[in-house]
Coordinates of C-alpha atoms in Angstrom, one line a residue:
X30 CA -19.7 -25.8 -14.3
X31 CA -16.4 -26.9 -14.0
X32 CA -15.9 -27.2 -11.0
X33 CA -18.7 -29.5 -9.8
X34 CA -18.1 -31.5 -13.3
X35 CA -17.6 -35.3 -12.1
X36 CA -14.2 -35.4 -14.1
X37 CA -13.3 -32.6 -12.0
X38 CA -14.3 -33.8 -8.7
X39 CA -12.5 -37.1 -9.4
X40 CA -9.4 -35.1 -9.8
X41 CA -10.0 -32.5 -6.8
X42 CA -9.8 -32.8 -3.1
X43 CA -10.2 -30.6 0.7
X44 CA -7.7 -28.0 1.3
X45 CA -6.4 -26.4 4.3
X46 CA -4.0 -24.1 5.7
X47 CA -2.6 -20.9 6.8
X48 CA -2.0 -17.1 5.5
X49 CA 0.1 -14.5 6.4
X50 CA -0.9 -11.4 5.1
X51 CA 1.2 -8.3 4.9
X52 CA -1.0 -4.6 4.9
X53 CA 1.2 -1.3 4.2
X54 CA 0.0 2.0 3.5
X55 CA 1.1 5.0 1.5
X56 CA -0.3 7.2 4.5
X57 CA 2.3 8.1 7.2
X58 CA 2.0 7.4 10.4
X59 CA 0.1 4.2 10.1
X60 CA 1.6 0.9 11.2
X61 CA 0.6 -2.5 10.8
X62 CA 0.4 -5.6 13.2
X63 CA -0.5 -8.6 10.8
X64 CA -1.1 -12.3 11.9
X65 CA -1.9 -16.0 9.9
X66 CA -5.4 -16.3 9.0
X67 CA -6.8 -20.0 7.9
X68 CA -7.8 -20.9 4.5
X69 CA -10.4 -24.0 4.1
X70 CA -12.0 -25.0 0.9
X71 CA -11.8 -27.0 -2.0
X72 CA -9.4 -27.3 -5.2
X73 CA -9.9 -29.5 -8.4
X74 CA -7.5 -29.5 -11.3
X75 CA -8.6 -29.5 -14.8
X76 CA -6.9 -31.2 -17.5
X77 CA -7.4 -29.6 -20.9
X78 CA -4.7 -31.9 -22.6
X79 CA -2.3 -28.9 -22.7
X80 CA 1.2 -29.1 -21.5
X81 CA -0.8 -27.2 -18.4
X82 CA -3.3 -28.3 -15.8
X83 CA -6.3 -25.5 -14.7
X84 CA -6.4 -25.2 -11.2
X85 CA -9.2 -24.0 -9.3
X86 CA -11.4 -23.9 -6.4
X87 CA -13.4 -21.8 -3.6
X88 CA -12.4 -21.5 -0.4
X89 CA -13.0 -19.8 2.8
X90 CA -10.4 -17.5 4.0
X91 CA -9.8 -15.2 7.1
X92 CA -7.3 -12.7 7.4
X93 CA -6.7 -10.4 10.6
X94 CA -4.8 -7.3 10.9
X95 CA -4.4 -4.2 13.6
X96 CA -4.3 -0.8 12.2
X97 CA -1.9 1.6 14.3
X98 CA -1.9 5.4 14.5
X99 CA -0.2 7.6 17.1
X100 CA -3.8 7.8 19.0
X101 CA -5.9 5.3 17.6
X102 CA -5.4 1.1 16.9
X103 CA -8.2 -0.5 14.5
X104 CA -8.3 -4.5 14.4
X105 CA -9.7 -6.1 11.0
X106 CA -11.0 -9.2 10.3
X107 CA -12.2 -10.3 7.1
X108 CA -13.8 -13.4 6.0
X109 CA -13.5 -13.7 2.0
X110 CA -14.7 -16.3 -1.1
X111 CA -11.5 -17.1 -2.6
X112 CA -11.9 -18.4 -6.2
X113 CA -8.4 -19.1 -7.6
X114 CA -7.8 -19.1 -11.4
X115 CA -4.5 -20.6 -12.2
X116 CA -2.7 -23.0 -14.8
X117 CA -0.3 -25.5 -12.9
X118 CA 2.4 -27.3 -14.7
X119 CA 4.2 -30.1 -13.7
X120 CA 7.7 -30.3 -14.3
X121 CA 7.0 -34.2 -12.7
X122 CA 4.6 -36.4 -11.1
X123 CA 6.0 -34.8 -7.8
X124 CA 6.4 -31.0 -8.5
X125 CA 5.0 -27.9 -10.3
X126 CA 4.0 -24.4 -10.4
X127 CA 1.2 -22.7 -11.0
X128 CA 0.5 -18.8 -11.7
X129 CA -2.5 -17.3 -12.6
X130 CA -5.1 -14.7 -10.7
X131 CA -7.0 -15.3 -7.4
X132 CA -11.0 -13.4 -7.1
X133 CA -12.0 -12.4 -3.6
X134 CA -15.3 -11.5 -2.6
X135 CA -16.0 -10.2 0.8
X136 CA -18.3 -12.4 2.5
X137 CA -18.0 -10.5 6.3
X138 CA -15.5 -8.5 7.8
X139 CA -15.7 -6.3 11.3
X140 CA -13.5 -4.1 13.4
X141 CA -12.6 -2.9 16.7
X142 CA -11.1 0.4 18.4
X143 CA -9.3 1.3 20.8
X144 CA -11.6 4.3 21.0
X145 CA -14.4 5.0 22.9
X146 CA -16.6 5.3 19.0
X147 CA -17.3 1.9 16.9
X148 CA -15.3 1.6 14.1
X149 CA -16.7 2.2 10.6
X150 CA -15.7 -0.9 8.7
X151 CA -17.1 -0.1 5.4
X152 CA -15.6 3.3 4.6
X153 CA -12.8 2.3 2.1
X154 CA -13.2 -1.5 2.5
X155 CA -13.4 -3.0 -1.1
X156 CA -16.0 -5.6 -1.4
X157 CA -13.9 -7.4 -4.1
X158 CA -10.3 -7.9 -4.5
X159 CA -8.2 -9.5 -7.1
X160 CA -4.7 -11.0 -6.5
X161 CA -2.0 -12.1 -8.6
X162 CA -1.3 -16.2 -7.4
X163 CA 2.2 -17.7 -7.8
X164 CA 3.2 -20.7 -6.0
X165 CA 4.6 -24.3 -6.1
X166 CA 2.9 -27.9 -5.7
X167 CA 4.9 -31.0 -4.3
X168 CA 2.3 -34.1 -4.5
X169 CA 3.3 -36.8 -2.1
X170 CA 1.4 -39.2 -3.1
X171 CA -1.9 -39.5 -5.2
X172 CA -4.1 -38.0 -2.4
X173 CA -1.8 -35.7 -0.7
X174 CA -0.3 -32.4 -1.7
X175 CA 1.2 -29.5 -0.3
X176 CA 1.6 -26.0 -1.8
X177 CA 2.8 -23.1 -0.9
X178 CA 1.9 -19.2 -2.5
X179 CA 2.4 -16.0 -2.5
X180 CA -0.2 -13.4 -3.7
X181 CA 0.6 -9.8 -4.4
X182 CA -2.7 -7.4 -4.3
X183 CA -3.8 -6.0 -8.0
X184 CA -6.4 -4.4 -6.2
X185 CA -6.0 -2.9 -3.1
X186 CA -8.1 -3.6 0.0
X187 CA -8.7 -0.6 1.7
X188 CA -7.8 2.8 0.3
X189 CA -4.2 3.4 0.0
X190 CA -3.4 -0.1 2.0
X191 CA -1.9 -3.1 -0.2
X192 CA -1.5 -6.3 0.5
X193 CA 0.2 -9.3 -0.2
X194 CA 0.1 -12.9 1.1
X195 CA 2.4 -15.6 2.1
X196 CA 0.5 -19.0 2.5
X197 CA 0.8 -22.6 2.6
X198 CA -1.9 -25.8 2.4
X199 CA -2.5 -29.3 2.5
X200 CA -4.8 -30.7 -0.5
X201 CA -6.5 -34.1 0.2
X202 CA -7.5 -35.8 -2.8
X203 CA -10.5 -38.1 -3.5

């Protein structure tokens, strides 16, 4: 309800931008060859009247990764919702920070092998992911902002694989 709330629209805008994504596994003998992903969506902030703003959104996100083993090399790409659930304070009208938790649903995600067999992408993907979401805001002017994050897994997507996420964006406000 917030989120489409005409306050909140007023006060929201387009984002996009890029993820790196780092997978590593407890399991030996498994390396990992990650790349950026793209992130497009939309953000709206929220203001409660607290000494903090709520920041929010959905976007679209894709993330890639290859899955190494002495015999065998897996490519992953998902496509997740990204619903990001975070309080942003502004130390001025140029910078802030914001923490706070990031849902992730899996909308699509397929694979590839290097063997002769498809790959089965379901067994031990999670369908749903949660994040911890730390990062900084620099507004450059009322419709433009840039931010960059970093997002540590809570809950990790595949079994015995983490990830975390290095990212940055471009907000345009309307």
């Amino acid at each position: 309800i917030l989120l489409f709330s005409p306050y909140l629209w007023a006060q929201g805008g387009l984002s996009i931008g890029l993820n790196a994504h780092n997978y590593k596994s407890e399991v030996g003998g498994v390396e990992f060859s990650n790349s950026l992903g793209l992130d497009v969506g939309y953000q709206g902030i929220f203001d409660l009247q607290l000494p903090f703003l709520i920041r929010t959104g959905v976007e679209l996100s894709y993330r890639k990764a290859a899955f190494q083993a002495p015999t065998l090399e897996i490519v992953v790409h998902d496509f997740y919702a990204q619903i990001p659930a975070t309080a942003l304070y502004r130390f001025n009208q140029h910078f802030g920070a914001f923490a706070g938790l990031s849902f992730n649903l899996l909308l699509a995600g397929y694979c590839n092998s290097s063997a002769d067999s498809d790959c089965d992408y379901s067994n031990g993907a999670q369908s749903f992911l949660t994040t911890l979401s730390l990062g900084g805001t620099y507004r450059m002017s009322s419709q433009s902002t840039f931010e960059v994050y970093y997002e540590p897994s809570i809950i990790e997507p595949y079994t015995n694989v983490s990830l975390s996420t290095l990212g940055a964006q471009y907000i345009h406000s309307f």
